[in-house]
Each structure stands twice: as structure tokens, then as C-alpha cells.
CSV table of C-alpha atoms in Angstrom, one decimal:
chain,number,residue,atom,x,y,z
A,1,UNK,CA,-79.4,-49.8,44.8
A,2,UNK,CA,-81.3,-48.2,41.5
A,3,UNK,CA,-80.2,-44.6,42.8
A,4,UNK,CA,-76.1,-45.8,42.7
A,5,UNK,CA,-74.5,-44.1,39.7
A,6,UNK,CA,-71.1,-45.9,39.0
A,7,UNK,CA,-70.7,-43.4,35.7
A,8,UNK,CA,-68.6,-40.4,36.9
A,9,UNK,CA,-70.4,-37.0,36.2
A,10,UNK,CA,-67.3,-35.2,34.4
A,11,UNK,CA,-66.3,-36.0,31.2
A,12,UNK,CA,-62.6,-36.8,31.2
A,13,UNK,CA,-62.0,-36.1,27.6
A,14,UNK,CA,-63.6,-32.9,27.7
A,15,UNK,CA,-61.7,-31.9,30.4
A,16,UNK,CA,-58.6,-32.7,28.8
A,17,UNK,CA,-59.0,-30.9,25.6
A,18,UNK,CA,-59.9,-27.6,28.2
A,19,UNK,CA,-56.7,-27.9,29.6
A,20,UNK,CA,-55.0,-28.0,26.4
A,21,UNK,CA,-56.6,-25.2,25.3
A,22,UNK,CA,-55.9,-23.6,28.1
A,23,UNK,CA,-52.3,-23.8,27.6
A,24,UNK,CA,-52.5,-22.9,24.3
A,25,UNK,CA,-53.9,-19.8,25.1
A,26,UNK,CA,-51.0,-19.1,27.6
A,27,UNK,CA,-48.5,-20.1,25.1
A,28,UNK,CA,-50.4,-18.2,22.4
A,29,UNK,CA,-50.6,-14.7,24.9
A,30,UNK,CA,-47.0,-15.4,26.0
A,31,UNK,CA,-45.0,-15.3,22.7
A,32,UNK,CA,-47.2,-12.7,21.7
A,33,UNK,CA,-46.1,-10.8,24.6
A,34,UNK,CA,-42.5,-11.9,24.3
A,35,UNK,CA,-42.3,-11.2,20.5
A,36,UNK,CA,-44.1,-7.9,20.3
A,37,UNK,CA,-41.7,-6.7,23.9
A,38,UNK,CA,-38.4,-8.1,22.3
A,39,UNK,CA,-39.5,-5.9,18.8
A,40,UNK,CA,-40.4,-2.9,21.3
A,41,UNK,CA,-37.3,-3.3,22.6
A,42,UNK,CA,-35.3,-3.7,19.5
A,43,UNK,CA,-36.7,-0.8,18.0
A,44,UNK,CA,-35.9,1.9,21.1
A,45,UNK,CA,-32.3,-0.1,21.6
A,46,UNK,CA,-31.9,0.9,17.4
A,47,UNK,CA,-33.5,4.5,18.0
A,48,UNK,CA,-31.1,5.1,20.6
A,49,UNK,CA,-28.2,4.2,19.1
A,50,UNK,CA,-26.0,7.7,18.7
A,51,UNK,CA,-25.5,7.4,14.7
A,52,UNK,CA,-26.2,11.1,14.2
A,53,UNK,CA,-24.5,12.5,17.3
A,54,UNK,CA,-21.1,10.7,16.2
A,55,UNK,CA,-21.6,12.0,12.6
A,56,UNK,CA,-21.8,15.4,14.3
A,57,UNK,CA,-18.6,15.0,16.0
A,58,UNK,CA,-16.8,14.0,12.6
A,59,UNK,CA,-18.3,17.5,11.4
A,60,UNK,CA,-16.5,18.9,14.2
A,61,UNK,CA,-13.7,17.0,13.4
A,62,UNK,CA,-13.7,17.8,9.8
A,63,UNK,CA,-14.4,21.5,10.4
A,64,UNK,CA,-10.7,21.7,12.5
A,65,UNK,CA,-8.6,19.3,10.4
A,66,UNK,CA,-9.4,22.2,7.4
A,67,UNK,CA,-7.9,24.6,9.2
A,68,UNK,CA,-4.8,22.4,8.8
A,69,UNK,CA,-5.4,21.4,5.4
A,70,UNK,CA,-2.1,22.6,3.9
A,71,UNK,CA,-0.3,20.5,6.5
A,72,UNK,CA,-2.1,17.1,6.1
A,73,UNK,CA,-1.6,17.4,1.8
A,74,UNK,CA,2.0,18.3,2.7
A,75,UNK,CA,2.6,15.2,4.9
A,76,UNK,CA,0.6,12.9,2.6
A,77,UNK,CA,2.5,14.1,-0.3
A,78,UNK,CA,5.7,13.2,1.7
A,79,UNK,CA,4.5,9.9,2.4
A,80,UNK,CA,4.2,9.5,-0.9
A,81,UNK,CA,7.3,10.4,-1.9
A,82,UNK,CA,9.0,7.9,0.9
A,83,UNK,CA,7.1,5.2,-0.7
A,84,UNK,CA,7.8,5.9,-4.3
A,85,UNK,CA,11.6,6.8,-3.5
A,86,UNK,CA,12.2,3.2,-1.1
A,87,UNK,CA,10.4,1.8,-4.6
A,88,UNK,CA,13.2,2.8,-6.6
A,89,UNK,CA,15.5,2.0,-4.4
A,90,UNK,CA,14.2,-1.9,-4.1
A,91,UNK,CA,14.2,-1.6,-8.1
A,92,UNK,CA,17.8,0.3,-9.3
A,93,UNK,CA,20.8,-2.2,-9.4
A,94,UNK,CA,23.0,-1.4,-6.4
A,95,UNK,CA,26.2,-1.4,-9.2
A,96,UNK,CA,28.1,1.2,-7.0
A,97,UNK,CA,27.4,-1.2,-4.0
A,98,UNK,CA,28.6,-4.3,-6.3
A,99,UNK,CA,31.8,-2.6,-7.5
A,100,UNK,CA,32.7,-1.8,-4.2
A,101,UNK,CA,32.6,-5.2,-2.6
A,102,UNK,CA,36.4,-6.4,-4.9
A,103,UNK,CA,37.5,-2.6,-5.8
A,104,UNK,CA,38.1,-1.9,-2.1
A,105,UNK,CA,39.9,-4.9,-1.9
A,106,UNK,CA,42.7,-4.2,-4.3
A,107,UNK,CA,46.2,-3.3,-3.1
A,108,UNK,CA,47.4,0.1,-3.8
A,109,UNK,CA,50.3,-1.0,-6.3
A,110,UNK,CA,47.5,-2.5,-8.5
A,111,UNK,CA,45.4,0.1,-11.3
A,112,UNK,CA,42.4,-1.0,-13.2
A,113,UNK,CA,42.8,-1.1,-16.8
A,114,UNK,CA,39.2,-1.9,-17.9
A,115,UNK,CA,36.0,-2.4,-15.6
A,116,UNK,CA,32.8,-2.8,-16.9
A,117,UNK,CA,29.2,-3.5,-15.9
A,118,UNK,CA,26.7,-4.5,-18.6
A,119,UNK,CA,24.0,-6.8,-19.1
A,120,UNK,CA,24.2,-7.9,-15.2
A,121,UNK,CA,28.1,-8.9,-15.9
A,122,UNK,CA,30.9,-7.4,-14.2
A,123,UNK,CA,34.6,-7.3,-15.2
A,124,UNK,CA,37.5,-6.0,-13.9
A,125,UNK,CA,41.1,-6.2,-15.3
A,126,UNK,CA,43.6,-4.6,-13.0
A,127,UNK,CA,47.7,-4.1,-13.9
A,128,UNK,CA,50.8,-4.7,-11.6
A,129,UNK,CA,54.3,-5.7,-11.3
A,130,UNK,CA,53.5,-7.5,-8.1
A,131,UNK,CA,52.4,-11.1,-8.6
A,132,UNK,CA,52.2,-11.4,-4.7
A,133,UNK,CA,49.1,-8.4,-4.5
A,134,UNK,CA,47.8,-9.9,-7.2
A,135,UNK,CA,47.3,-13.5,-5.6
A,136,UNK,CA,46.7,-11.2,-2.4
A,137,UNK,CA,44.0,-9.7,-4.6
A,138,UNK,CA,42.7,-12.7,-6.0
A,139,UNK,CA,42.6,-14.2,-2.5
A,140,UNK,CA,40.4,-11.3,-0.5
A,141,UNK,CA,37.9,-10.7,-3.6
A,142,UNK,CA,37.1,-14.3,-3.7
A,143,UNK,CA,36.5,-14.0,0.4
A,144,UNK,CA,34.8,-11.0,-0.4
A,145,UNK,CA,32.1,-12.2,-3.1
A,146,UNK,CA,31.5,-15.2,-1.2
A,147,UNK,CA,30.0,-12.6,1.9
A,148,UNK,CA,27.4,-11.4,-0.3
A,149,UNK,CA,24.6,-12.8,-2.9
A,150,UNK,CA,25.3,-10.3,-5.3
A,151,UNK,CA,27.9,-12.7,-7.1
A,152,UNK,CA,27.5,-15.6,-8.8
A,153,UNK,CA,29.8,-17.5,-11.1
A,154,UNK,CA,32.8,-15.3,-9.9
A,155,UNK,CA,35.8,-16.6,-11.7
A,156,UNK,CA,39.3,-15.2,-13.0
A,157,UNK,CA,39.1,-15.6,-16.0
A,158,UNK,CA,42.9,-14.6,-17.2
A,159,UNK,CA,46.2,-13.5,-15.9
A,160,UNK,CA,48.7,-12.3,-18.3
A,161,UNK,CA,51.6,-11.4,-18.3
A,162,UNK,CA,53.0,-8.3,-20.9
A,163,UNK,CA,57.3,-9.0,-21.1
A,164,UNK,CA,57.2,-4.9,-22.6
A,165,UNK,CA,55.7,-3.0,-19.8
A,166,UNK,CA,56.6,-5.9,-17.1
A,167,UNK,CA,53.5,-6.0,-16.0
A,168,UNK,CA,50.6,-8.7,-15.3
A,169,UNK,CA,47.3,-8.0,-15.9
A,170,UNK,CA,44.2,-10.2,-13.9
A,171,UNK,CA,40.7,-10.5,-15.1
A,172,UNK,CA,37.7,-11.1,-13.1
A,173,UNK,CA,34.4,-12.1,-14.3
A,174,UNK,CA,31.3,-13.0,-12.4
A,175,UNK,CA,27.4,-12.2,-12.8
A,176,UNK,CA,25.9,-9.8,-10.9
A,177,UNK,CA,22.5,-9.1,-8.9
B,1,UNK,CA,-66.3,-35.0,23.4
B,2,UNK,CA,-69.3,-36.9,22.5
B,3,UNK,CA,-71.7,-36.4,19.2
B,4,UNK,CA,-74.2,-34.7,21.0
B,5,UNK,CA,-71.9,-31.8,22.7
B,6,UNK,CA,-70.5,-31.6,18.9
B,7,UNK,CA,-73.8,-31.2,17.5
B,8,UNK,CA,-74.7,-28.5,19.6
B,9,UNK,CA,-76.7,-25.9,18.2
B,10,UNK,CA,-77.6,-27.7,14.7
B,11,UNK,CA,-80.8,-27.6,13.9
B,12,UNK,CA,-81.4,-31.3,13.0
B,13,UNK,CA,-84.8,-30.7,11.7
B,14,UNK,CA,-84.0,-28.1,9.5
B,15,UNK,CA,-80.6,-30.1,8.2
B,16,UNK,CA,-82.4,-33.5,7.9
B,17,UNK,CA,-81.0,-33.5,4.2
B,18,UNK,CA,-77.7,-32.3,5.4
B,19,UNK,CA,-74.6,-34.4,3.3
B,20,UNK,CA,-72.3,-36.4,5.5
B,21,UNK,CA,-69.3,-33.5,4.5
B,22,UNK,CA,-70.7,-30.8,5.7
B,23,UNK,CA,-72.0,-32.7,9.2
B,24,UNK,CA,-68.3,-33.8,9.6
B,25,UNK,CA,-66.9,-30.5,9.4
B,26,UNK,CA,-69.4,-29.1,11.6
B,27,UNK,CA,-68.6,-31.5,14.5
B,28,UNK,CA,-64.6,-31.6,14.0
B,29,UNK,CA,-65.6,-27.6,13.9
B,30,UNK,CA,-66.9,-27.5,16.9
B,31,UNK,CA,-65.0,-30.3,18.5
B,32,UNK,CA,-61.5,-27.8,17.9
B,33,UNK,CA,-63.0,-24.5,18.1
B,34,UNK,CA,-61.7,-23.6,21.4
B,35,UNK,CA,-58.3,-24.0,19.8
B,36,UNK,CA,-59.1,-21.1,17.2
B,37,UNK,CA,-58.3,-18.2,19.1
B,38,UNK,CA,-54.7,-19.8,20.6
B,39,UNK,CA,-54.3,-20.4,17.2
B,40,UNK,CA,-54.6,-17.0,15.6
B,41,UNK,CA,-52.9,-15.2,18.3
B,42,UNK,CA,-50.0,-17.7,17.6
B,43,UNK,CA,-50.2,-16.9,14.0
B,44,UNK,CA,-49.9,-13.2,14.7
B,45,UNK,CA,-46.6,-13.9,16.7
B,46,UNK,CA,-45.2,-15.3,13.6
B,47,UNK,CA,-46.5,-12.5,12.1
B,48,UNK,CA,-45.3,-10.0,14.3
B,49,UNK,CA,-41.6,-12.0,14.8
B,50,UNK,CA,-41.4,-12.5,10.4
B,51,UNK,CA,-42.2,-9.2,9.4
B,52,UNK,CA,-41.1,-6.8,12.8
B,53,UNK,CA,-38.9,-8.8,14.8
B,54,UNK,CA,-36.5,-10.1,12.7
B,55,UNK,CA,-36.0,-7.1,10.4
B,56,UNK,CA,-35.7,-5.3,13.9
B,57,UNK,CA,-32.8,-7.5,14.6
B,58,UNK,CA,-31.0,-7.3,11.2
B,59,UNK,CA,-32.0,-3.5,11.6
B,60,UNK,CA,-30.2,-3.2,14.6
B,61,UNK,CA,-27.4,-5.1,13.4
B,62,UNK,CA,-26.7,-2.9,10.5
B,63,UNK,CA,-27.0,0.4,12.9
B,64,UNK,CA,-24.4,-1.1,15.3
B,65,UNK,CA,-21.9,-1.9,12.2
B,66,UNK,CA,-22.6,1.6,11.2
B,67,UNK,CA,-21.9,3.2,14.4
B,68,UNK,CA,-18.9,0.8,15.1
B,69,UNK,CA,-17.9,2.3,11.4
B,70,UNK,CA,-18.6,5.6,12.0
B,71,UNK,CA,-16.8,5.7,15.5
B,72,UNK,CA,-13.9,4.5,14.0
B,73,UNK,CA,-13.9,6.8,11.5
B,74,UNK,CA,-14.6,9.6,13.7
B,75,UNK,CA,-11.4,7.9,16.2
B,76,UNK,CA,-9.6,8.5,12.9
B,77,UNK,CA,-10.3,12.0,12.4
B,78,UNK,CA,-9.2,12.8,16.0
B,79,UNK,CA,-6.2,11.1,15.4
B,80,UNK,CA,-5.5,13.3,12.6
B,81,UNK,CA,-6.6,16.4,14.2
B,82,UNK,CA,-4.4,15.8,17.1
B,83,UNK,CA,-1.4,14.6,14.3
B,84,UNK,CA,-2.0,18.0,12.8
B,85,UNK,CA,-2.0,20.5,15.5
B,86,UNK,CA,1.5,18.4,16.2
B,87,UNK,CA,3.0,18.4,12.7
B,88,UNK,CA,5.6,21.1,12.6
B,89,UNK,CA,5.0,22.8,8.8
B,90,UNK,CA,8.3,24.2,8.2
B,91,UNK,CA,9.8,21.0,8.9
B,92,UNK,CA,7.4,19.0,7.2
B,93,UNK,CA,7.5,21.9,3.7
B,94,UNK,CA,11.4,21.3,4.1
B,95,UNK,CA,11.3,17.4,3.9
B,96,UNK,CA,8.6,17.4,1.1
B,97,UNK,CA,11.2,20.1,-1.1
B,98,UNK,CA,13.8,17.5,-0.5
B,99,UNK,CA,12.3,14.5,-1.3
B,100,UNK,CA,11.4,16.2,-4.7
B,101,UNK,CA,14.4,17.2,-5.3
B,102,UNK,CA,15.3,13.5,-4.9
B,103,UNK,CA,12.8,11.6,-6.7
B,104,UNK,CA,11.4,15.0,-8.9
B,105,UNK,CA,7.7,15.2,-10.7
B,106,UNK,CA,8.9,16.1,-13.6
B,107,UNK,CA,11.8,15.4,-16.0
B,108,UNK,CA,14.6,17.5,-13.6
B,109,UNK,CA,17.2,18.4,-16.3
B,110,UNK,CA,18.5,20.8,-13.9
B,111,UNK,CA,18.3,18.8,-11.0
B,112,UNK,CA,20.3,16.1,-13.3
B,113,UNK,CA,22.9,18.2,-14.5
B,114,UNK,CA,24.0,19.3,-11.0
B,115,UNK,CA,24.1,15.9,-9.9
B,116,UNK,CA,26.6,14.8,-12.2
B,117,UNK,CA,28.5,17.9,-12.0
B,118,UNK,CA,28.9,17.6,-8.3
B,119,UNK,CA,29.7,14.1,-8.5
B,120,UNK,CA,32.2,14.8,-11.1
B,121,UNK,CA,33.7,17.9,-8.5
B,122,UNK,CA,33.7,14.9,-5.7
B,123,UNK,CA,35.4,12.4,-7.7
B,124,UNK,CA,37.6,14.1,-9.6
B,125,UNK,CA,37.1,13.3,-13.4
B,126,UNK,CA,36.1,15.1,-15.9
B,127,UNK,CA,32.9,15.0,-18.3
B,128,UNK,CA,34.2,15.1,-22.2
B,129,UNK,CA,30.9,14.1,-23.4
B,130,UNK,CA,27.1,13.8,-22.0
B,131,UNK,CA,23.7,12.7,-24.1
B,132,UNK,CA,19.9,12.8,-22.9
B,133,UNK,CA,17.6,10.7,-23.9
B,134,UNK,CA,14.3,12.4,-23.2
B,135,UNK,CA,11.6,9.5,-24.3
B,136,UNK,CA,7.9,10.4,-24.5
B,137,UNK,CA,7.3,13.7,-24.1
B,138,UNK,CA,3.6,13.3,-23.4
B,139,UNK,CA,2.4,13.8,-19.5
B,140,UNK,CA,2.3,11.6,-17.2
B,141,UNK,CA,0.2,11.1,-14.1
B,142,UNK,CA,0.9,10.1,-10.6
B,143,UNK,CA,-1.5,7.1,-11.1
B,144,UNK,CA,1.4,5.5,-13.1
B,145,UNK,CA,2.6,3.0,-10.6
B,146,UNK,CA,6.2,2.2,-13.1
B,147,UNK,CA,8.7,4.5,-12.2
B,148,UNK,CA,9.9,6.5,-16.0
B,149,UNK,CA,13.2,7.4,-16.4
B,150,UNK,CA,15.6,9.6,-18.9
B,151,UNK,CA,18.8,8.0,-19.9
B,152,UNK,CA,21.8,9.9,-20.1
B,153,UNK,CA,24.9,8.7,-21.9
B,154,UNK,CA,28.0,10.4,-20.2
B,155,UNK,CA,31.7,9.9,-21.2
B,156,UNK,CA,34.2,10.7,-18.8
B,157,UNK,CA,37.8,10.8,-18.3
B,158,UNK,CA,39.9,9.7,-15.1
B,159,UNK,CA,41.2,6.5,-13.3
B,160,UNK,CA,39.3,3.7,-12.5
B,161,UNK,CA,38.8,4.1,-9.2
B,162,UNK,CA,37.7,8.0,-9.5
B,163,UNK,CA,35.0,6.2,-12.5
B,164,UNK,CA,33.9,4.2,-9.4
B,165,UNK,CA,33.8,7.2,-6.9
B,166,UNK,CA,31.7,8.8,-9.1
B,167,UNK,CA,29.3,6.5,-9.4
B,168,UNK,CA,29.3,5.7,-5.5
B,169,UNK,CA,28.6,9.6,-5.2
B,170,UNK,CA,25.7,9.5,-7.8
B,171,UNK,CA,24.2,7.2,-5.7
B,172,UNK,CA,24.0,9.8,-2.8
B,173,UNK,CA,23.1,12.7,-5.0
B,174,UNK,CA,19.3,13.9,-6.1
B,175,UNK,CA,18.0,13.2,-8.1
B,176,UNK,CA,17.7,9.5,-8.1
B,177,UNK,CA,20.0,7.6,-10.2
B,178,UNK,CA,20.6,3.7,-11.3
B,179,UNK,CA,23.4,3.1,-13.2
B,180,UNK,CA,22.7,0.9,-16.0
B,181,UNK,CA,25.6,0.4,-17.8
B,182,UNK,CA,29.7,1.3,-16.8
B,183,UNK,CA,32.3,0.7,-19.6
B,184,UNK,CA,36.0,1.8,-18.5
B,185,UNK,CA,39.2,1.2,-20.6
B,186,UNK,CA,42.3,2.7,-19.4
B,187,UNK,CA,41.6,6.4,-18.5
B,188,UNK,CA,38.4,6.6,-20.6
B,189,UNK,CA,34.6,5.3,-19.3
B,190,UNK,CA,31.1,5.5,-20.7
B,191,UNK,CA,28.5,5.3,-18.2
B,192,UNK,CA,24.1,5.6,-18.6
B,193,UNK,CA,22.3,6.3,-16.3
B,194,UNK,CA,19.0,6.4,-15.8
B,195,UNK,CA,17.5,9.7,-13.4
B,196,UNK,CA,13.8,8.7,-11.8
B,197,UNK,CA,11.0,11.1,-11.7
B,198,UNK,CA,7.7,10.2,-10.8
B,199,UNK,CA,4.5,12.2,-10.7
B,200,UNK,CA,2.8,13.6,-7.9
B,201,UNK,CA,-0.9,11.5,-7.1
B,202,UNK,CA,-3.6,13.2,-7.6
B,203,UNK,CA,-3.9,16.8,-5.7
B,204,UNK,CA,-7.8,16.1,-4.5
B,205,UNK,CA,-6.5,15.2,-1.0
B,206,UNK,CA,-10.1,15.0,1.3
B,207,UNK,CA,-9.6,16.1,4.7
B,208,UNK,CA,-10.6,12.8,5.8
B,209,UNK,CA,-7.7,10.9,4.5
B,210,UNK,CA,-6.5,9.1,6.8
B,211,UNK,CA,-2.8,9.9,8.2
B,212,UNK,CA,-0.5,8.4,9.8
B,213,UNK,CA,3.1,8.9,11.7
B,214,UNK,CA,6.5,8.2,9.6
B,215,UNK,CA,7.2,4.7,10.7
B,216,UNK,CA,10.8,3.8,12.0
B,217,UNK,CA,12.2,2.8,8.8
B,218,UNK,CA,10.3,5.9,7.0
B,219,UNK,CA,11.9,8.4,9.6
B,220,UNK,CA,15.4,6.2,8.9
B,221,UNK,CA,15.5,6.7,5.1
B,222,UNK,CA,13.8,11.1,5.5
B,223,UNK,CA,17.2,11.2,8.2
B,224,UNK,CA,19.6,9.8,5.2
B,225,UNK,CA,18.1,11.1,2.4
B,226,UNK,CA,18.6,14.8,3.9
B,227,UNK,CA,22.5,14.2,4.3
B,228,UNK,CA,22.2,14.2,0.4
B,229,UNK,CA,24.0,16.2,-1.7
B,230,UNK,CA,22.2,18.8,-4.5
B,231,UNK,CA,19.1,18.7,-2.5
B,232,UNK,CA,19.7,22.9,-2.0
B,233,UNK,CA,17.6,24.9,-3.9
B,234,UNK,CA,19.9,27.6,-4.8
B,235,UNK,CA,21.0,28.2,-8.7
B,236,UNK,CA,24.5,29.8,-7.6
B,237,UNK,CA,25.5,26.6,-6.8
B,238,UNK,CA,24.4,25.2,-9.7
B,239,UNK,CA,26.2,27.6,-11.9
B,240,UNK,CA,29.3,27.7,-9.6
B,241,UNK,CA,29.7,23.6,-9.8
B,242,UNK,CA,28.8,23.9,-13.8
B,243,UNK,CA,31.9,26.8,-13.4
B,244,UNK,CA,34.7,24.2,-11.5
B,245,UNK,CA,33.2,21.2,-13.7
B,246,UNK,CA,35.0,21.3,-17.4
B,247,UNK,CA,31.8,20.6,-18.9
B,248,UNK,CA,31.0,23.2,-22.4
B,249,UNK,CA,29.5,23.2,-25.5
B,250,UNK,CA,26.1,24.1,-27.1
B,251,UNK,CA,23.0,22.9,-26.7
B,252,UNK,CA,20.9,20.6,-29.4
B,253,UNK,CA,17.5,18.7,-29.3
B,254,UNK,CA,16.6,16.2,-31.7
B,255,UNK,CA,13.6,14.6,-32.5
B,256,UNK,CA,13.9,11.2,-33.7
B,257,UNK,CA,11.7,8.9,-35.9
B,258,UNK,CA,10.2,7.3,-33.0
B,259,UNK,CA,9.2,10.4,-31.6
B,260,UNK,CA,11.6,10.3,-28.3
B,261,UNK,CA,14.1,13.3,-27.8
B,262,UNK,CA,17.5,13.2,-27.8
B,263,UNK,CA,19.4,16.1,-26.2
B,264,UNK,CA,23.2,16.6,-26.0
B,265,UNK,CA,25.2,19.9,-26.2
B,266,UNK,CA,28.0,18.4,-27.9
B,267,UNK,CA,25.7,17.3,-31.5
């Protein structure tokens, strides 16, 4: 009975802590491994990247776009122009366009007497014996200003009629855009 | 781990006097010491991923940006290349003489009498009277982004609805015109106008400016804008519309206190 050993010979705790350290170590050599690799790797994928062989094709590039030099200032100088000239033409008051929309309009026994654009108003005073082309008159340019944005406020502001030269004269007014 | 394993190696005659400290860091010394070399090798892999890896990555990042910049650039330049060997010149000369001719660089005094007198021809009226306006003489540059004008006063004689065919005709004539003001009273009218000139940008044009095709609307307006009238270059007709035009008298400049010029040939 004395030679009955009921201790275990291994020390559990001891053999714990080993195993731990032994996967520490295999974690410690694996990232190691993995982190120096993944730099390696990194640092051919940069090498290799073809930076300077793409800069040597714009030098190719470069070297036969001079030889058309004349042609690309020409072009960009007429883009320029396009966008400078549809600028202006956004800006400048389309008075020509405005006029147009009631002076097409009038009958031919009618004449203008005054017509005036200032100050973004527009008048027009137009003369004739005919009191039927002047309502006809009256009657298309108010149709005709209502079809555009250009008008607003558009009003007759007289109609007279001069006994001496038998003749009526009609005045439109309106402001203009 | 018991105390004995951990005191392994001390020499416990030698430390009898040995301090509690020192005896405790000795054992927890030994107790971890298997962990020291784990340890440092981790430590290294920070090292290595802190000071290589990740400036490797942002490294890499920045190349591929660069490249991804640098091949669209270079896309660019092909682009233009191939644009280039495509771009008819005499065409491209003749559009850029007429849009000048439209919108000038300069103040186009020739370029404004024609107008007028062609538009005069077209309507039918006649010019009794015109005025310039020249403003500030000094230079300007194609950085200006407003667009500077000269004034010209004009007095003219005819109906109303010549007064307003010559103004629609204007509008079609280089150079470019706005109408500012139209006063008419039986027979008589004074108009201004206002002729646009603007600069050319600067002439340092790189050969890696980027170009592009005349979009739809771009190609639109070139097509209109050459059905213009006055956009020729030749001074006959100038002086043969000037000859059917009843437009005389001398010619005057005047400076004025504000340092603008006034021009008419009629002072």
C-alpha cells in the first residue's frame, strides 16, 4: 500500500501555461509572417504599378498633338468665342424680337406714328381711318402678347380720334422683358 | 507553477538578505518568461504593420490614384490627338474669322460702320446722323468675364416699319448688337446701340488643354451665325455699302472730362 502514489506525476498547471505559450508563439510567428508577406506584397504590387510607362505615353502623346498646335489654339479660341457670343446673346434685350410680336400684327391700312422702347417700356401709336383694323389690331396684339412672357402690363392706353386729318390714332403700352 | 520551479536557479544562500521586491519579480519573472519571446515577436508585427505595412497601403493607394489620374489624362491626350488629325483647319481658320467678326477683340469701328450701313441698304432708311461713344480707352484682357460695349447714337429717317426692319437686320449683322434704346416719331427715329467686343483669353494655350467636339447646340448657333451678314472680310464691300448708304460728313474725336471718347463725323 506505502508504494501507491495517488498524486499524478505532471503538473497540470505547468502544462497549461506550455500550451499557451505555445500558441503564442504560433500566433506571434504567424502575424509576423502575414504582416511582413502582405508589406512584401504591397510594396512589389506599388513597384509594379506602370506610373512611368503611362507618363511616357503622354510624352508621346504630347510630342504629336504639337505638331497640330495651330489647330487645337484655333478650335479652343473658337470655343471660346461660341461661349462668349451665346453669353451676349442670353444678356442683350431681344427688342427686335419684342417689336415684332404686335408690329407684324397690324393691318396694312394702319402706319405707326411713334414707337418707342426705353427704360424696358414699349409704345406704339399707330394711325388709320379704319376703326374696324384698329379693333382687329387691338384684338390680335392682345392674343399675341398673351403667347409670350415678354409682356406684362399690356394695355391701350388711348384711342383718339383727329376730326382734321379723319383719322384715329391707338396707343399701346406695356413693359417689356 | 510551484515556488520552487520559480525559484530555480537563485542562489538562496547568496540572497539570504534579498528584499521581498526583488524575490517577487524574480519568480513572476520566471513564472512568464516563456511568454517573452511570443511577446517580442508580436511587438515587432506591430512594428512592422505601424511603420511598413500601413504606409505600404496608403503608399499604394496614392500610386493607384495617380495612375487612375494619369491614365485619364493620357485617355485625354489621345482623344485630342485623334480630334486633331480630324479637325479640318481651313474650316475651323474660317469659323474662328467669323466668329470675330461677330463678337470682335477689339473695339471694331469698321466692323460697326458696315453693319449699320448694310442694315440701313436692307431696310431702306437713311442715316442723317450717327455718334460713338468710345468709353475707356485703356486695354482690356480676355480675363474680363463682363462683356464692354461702345454706344452709338444713330438718327435715322424712314417709316416705322423700315425703323423696325432695321433693327431686326442689326440683329443678324456682325458685329453683335443690343439695342438699348428706339425712339420713333413720324418719319424720324433715334436709336443706341450698343456693338460687343470681348477680348481674346489668354494666348498660352498648353498642348494638353483639353478639347472637346462642338456640342449640338454649339454646332446649331456656328451654322446660324455663318448665314450672317458683314461677316466677309473684304473692304470693297465696305466702301461700296458706305457708297449706296447716304451717310457723309467729316470725322471728329472728342475727349471729354471723364476721360471716355466721343466720335461722330457730323460735330
Amino acid at each position: 500500500m506505502n508504494s501507491i502514489n495517488f498524486v499524478t506525476g505532471k503538473n497540470l498547471d505547468l502544462e497549461k501555461q506550455l500550451e499557451k505559450v505555445k500558441y503564442l508563439k504560433i500566433a506571434a510567428i504567424a502575424s509576423l509572417l502575414i504582416v511582413a508577406g502582405v508589406s512584401v506584397i504591397i510594396f512589389i504590387i506599388t513597384l509594379l504599378l506602370p506610373v512611368p510607362s503611362v507618363r511616357k505615353q503622354q510624352d508621346q502623346a504630347l510630342l504629336g498633338i504639337s505638331k497640330f498646335h495651330k489647330k487645337l489654339v484655333t478650335h479652343v479660341l473658337v470655343l471660346d468665342r461660341l461661349k462668349n457670343i451665346t453669353g451676349v446673346q442670353n444678356l442683350r434685350k431681344d427688342y427686335p424680337q419684342i417689336a415684332n410680336t404686335i408690329i407684324n400684327k397690324m393691318p396694312q391700312d394702319l402706319l405707326i406714328s411713334t414707337f418707342n422702347i426705353e427704360n424696358g417700356v414699349f409704345t406704339l401709336t399707330v394711325n388709320g381711318a379704319s376703326l374696324f383694323s384698329i379693333n382687329q389690331f387691338v384684338d390680335d396684339a392682345i392674343v399675341a402678347s398673351d403667347k409670350t412672357e415678354n409682356f406684362k402690363n399690356f394695355k391701350v392706353t388711348g384711342l383718339k380720334y383727329d376730326p382734321e386729318i379723319d383719322q384715329y390714332a391707338l396707343t399701346f403700352q406695356s413693359d417689356v422683358f | 507553477m510551484d515556488i520552487n520551479s520559480s525559484l530555480k536557479g537563485v542562489d538562496l544562500k547568496k540572497s539570504a538578505n534579498i528584499n521581498i521586491d526583488k524575490g517577487a519579480a524574480i519568480i513572476t519573472y520566471n513564472k512568464y518568461k516563456g511568454y517573452t519571446l511570443p511577446l517580442a515577436v508580436l511587438a515587432i508585427s506591430v512594428l512592422i504593420l505601424l511603420f511598413l505595412l500601413i504606409p505600404g497601403i496608403n503608399q499604394l493607394i496614392a500610386t493607384q490614384k495617380l495612375l487612375d489620374e494619369e491614365t485619364q489624362k493620357l485617355n485625354m491626350l489621345q482623344n485630342n490627338y485623334n480630334f486633331l488629325i480630324n479637325l479640318d483647319e481651313q474650316q475651323s481658320d474660317a469659323d474662328l474669322k467669323t466668329l470675330t467678326k461677330i463678337l470682335p477683340i477689339e473695339k471694331d469701328f469698321f466692323g460697326m460702320m458696315t453693319s449699320v450701313s448694310k442694315a440701313s441698304s436692307v431696310a431702306g432708311i437713311s442715316i442723317d446722323n450717327y455718334k460713338f461713344y468710345l468709353g475707356n480707352l485703356s486695354k482690356l484682357t480676355g480675363e474680363d468675364t463682363q462683356y464692354p460695349t461702345i454706344l452709338m447714337d444713330l438718327a435715322l429717317s424712314g417709316s416705322g416699319v423700315s425703323v423696325n426692319n432695321f433693327i431686326n437686320e442689326l440683329y443678324k449683322t456682325a458685329p453683335l448688337v443690343e439695342v438699348s434704346t428706339i425712339k420713333y416719331q413720324t418719319g424720324k427715329a433715334s436709336i443706341t446701340l450698343a456693338f460687343y467686343f470681348k477680348p481674346l483669353p489668354p494666348q498660352n494655350i498648353a498642348n494638353d488643354t483639353p478639347v472637346r467636339q462642338l456640342s449640338a447646340i454649339e454646332q446649331k448657333l456656328l451654322n446660324s451665325l455663318r448665314t450672317w451678314s458683314n461677316i466677309s472680310e473684304d473692304q470693297a464691300e465696305f466702301f461700296g455699302a458706305i457708297g449706296s448708304a447716304t451717310i457723309s460728313g467729316s470725322v471728329n474725336f472728342e475727349a471729354t472730362s471723364s476721360g471716355d471718347v466721343e466720335f461722330s463725323p457730323f460735330n
